[in-house]
Short mmCIF file of C-alpha atoms in Angstrom, two decimals:
data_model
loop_
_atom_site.label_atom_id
_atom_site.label_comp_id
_atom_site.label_asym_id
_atom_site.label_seq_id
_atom_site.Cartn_x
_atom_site.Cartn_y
_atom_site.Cartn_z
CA UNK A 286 5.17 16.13 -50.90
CA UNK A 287 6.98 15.77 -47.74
CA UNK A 288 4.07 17.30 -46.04
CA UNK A 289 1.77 14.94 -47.50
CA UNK A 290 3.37 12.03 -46.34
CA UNK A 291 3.71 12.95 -43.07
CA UNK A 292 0.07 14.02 -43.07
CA UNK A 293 -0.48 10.29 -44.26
CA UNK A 294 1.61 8.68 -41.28
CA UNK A 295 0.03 10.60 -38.89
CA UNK A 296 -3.35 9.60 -39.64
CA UNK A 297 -2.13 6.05 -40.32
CA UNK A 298 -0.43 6.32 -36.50
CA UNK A 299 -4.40 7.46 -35.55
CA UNK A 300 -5.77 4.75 -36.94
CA UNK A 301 -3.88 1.65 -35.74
CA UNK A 302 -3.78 3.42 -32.30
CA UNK A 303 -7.60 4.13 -32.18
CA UNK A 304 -8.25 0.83 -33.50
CA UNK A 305 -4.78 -1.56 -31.84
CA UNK A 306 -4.95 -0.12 -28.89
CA UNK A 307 -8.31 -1.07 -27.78
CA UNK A 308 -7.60 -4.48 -28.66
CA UNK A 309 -4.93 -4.79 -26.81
CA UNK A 310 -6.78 -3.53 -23.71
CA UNK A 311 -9.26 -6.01 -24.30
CA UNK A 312 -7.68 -8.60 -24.90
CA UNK A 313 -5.53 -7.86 -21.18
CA UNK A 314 -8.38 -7.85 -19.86
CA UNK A 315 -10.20 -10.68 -20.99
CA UNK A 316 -6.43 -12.59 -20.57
CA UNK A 317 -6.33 -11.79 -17.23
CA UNK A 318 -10.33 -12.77 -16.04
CA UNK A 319 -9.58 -16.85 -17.81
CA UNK A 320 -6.01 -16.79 -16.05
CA UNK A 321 -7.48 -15.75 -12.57
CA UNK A 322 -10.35 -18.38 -12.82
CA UNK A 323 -7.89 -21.10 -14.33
CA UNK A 324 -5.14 -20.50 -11.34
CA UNK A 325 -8.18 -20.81 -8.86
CA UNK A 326 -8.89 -24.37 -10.52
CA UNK A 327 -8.66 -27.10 -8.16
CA UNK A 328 -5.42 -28.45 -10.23
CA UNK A 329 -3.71 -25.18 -9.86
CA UNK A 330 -5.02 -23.06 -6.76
CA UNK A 331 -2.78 -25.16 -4.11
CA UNK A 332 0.68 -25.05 -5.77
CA UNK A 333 2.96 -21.61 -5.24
CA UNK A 334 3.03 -20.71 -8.47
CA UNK A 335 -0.55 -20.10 -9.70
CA UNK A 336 -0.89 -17.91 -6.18
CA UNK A 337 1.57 -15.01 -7.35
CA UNK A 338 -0.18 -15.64 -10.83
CA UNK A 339 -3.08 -14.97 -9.46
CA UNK A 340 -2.04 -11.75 -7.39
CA UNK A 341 -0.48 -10.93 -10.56
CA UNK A 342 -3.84 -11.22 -12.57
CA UNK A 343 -5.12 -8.96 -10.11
CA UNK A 344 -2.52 -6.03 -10.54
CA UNK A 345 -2.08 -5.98 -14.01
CA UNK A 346 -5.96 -5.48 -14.17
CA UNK A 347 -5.61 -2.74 -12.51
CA UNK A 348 -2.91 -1.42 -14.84
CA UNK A 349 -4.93 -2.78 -18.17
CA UNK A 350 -8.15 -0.24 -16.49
CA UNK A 351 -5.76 2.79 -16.04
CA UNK A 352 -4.07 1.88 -19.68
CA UNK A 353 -8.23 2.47 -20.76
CA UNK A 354 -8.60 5.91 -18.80
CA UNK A 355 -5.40 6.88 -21.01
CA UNK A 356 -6.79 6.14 -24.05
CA UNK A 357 -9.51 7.79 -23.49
CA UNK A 358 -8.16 10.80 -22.36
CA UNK A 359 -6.09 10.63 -25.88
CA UNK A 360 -8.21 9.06 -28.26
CA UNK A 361 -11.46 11.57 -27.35
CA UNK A 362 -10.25 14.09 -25.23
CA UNK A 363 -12.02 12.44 -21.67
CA UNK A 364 -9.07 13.76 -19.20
CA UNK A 365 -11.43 11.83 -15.98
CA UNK A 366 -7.80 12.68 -14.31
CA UNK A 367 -7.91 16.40 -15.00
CA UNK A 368 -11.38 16.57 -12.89
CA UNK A 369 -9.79 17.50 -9.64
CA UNK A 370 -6.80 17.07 -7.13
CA UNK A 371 -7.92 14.33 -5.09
CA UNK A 372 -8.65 12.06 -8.82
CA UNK A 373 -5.12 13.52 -10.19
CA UNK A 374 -3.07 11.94 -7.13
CA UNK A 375 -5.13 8.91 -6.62
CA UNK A 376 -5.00 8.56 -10.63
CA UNK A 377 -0.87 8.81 -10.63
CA UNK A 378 -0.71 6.98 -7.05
CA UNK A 379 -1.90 3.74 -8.76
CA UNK A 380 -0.58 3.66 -11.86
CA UNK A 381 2.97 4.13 -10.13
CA UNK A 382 2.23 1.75 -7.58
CA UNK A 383 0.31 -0.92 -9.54
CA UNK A 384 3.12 -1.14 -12.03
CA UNK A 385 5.89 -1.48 -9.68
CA UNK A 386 3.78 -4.17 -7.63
CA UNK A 387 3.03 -5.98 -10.95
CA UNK A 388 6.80 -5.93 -11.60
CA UNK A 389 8.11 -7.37 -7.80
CA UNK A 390 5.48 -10.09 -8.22
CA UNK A 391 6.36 -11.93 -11.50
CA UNK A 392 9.84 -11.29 -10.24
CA UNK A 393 8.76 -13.45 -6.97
CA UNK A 394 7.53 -15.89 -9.09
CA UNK A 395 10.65 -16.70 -10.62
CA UNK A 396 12.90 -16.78 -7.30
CA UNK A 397 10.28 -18.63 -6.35
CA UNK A 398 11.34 -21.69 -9.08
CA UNK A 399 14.78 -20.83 -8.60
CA UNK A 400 14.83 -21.65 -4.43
CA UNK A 401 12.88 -24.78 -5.13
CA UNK A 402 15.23 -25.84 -7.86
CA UNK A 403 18.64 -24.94 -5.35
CA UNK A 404 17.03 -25.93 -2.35
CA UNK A 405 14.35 -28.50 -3.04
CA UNK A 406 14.21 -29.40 1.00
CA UNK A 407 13.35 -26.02 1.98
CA UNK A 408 10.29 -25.77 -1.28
CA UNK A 409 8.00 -26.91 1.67
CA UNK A 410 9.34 -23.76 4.07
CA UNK A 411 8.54 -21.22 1.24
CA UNK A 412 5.36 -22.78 -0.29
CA UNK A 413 3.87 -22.44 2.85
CA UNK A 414 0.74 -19.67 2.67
CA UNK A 415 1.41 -17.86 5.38
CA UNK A 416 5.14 -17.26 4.36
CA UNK A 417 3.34 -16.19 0.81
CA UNK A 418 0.55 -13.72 2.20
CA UNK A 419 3.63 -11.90 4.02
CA UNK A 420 5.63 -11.76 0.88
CA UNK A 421 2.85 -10.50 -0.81
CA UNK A 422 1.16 -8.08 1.44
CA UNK A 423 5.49 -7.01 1.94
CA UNK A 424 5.16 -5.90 -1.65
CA UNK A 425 2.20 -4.14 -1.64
CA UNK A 426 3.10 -2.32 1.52
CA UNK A 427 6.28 -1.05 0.65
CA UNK A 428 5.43 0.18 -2.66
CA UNK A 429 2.38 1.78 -1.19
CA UNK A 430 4.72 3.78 0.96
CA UNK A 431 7.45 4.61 -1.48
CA UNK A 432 4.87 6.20 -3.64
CA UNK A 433 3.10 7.99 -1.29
CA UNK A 434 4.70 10.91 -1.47
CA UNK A 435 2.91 11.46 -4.96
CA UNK A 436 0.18 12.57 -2.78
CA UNK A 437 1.74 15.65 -2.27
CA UNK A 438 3.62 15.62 -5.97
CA UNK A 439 0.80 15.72 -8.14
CA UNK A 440 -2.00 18.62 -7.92
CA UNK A 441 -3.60 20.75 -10.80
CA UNK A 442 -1.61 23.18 -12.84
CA UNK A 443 -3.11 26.73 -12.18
CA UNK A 444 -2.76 28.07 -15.95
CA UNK A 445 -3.31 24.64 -17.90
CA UNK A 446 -5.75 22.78 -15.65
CA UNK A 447 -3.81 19.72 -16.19
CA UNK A 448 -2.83 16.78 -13.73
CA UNK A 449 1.00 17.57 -13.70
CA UNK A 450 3.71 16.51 -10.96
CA UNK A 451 4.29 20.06 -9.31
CA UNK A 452 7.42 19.30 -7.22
CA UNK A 453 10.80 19.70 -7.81
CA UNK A 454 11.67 16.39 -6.54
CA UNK A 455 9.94 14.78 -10.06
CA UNK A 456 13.72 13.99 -11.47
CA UNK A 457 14.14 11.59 -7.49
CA UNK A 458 10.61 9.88 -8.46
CA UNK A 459 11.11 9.49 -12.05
CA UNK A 460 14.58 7.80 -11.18
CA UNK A 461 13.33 5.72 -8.33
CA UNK A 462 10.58 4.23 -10.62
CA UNK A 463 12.86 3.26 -13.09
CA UNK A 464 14.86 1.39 -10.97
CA UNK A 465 12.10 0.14 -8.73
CA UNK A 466 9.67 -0.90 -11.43
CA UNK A 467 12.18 -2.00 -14.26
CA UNK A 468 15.69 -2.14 -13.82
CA UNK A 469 16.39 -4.11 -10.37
CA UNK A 470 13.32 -6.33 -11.01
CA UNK A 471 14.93 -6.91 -14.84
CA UNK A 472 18.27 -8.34 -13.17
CA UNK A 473 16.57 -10.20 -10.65
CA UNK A 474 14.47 -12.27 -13.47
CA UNK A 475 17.30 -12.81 -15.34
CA UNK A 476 19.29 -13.92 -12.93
CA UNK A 477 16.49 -16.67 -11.64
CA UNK A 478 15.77 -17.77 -15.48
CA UNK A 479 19.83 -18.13 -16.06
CA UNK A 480 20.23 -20.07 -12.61
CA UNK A 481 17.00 -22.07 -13.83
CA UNK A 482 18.15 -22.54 -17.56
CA UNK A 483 21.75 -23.57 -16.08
CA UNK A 484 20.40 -26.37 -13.18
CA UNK A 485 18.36 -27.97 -15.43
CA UNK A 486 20.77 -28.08 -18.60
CA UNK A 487 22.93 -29.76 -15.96
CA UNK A 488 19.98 -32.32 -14.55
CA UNK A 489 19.50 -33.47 -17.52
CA UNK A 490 23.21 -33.87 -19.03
CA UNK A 491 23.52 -35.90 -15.73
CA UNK A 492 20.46 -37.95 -16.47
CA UNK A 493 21.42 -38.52 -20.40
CA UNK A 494 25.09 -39.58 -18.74
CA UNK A 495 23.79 -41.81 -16.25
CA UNK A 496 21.35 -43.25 -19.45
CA UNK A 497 24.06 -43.62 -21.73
CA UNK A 498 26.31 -45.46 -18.94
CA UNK A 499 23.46 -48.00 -18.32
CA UNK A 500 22.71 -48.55 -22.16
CA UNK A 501 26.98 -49.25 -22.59
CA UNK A 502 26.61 -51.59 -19.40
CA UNK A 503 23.50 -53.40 -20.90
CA UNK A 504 26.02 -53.78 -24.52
CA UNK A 505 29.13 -54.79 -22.52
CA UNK A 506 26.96 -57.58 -20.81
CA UNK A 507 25.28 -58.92 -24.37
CA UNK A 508 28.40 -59.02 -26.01
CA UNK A 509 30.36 -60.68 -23.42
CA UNK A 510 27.06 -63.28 -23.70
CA UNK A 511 27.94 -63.50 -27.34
CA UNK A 512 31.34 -64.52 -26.97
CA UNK A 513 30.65 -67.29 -25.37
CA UNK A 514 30.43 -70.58 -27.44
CA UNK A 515 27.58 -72.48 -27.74
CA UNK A 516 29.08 -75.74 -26.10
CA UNK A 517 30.46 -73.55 -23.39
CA UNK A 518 27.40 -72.50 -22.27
CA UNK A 519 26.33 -76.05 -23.11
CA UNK A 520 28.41 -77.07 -20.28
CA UNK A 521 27.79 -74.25 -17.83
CA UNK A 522 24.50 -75.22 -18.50
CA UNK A 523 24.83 -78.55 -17.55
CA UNK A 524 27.26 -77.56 -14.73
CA UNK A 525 25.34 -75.58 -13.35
CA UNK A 526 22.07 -78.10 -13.31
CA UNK A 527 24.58 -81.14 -11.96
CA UNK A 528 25.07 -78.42 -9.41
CA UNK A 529 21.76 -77.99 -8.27
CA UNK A 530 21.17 -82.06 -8.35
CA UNK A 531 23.66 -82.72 -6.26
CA UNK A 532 22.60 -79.60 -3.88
CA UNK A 533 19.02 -80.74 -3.91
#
């Protein structure tokens, strides 16, 4: 029986990855091409924001189309990678690289909002494109170099004929990645959406404060109106008009 069952979850597993999977990719993809033409909009393509979004559209493209060549390799046995040396590095170059870039990007984009929010008179100095091509093409460059070395990693396995990392240095890369691609960029968002989530809880306490102090001002001043009979202000009234007779 036990058997049986797990002959039953496997082929379930099949199915919604043959069939989810796909989807998914799709739908990345698709997600990506509206984003990248609605950040190039003439409402959005000027502010700082929808440029990383758009670079960001870009790379995770690039990791939706590897994401495919997986499948397919999986799903029906189409290992493109396994074709020769040259495709098995460039293959396991990019999806390293593209990943990581992906990753340093949307974590930009949030210490991005979090310097405009701290230091809203030096926004202009970092909104400036120049200042974002060079953060940008910083990115790209250094994770192109860190993961060059998978160049010389990754070959062809002699007996299997498989894309494999052949080095002995594969526990270094495996380490760096995590940190480089998930971990460091992980603390740095959640330290910019904390710092962001604080500053503006505080903003607007200060704004409901200053609110509530004009709305107790605004009762202080009608009842102290209210207290005052009508034949005194009969008289101030009058005062005040006798006043302006004898000034005029």
């Amino acid at each position: 029986m036990s058997a049986i069952e797990d002959d039953v979850k496997i082929k379930i597993g099949s199915i919604i990855y043959i069939v989810g999977l796909p989807m998914l990719i799709s739908t990345g993809l698709i997600g990506n091409v509206l984003s990248f033409f609605i950040y190039s909009t003439r409402d959005f393509r000027n502010t700082t924001t929808s440029f990383y979004l758009r670079i960001l559209c870009i790379s995770d493209t690039v990791v939706v189309l590897q994401s495919l060549l997986i499948f397919l390799a999986e799903a029906f046995a189409l290992h493109t990678y396994n074709a020769s040396a040259a495709i098995c590095k460039l293959f396991n170059f990019l999806v390293y690289s593209s990943i990581a870039c992906s990753a340093w990007i949307e974590t930009m984009t949030l210490v991005d909002r979090m310097f405009s929010i701290l230091y809203p008179n030096k926004a202009k100095l970092i909104a400036r494109k120049k200042f974002r091509y060079i953060l940008v093409a910083t990115i790209v460059t250094f994770n192109v170099l860190v993961y060059s070395p998978i160049f010389y990693f990754y070959g062809i396995q002699s007996d299997s004929n498989e894309c494999a990392n052949l080095s002995q240095f594969r526990p270094i890369l495996t380490y760096f990645d995590m940190f480089n691609s998930t971990i460091i960029p992980f603390l740095l968002m959640l330290t910019s959406s904390l710092v962001i989530i604080v500053n503006l809880y505080k903003s607007r306490k200060n704004s409901s404060s200053s609110s509530l102090s004009t709305i107790a001002k605004l009762a202080t001043t009608i009842n102290r109106a209210q207290a005052i009979p009508n034949g005194d202000l009969r008289t101030s009234s009058s005062t005040s008009y006798s006043t302006k007779s004898v000034l005029t």
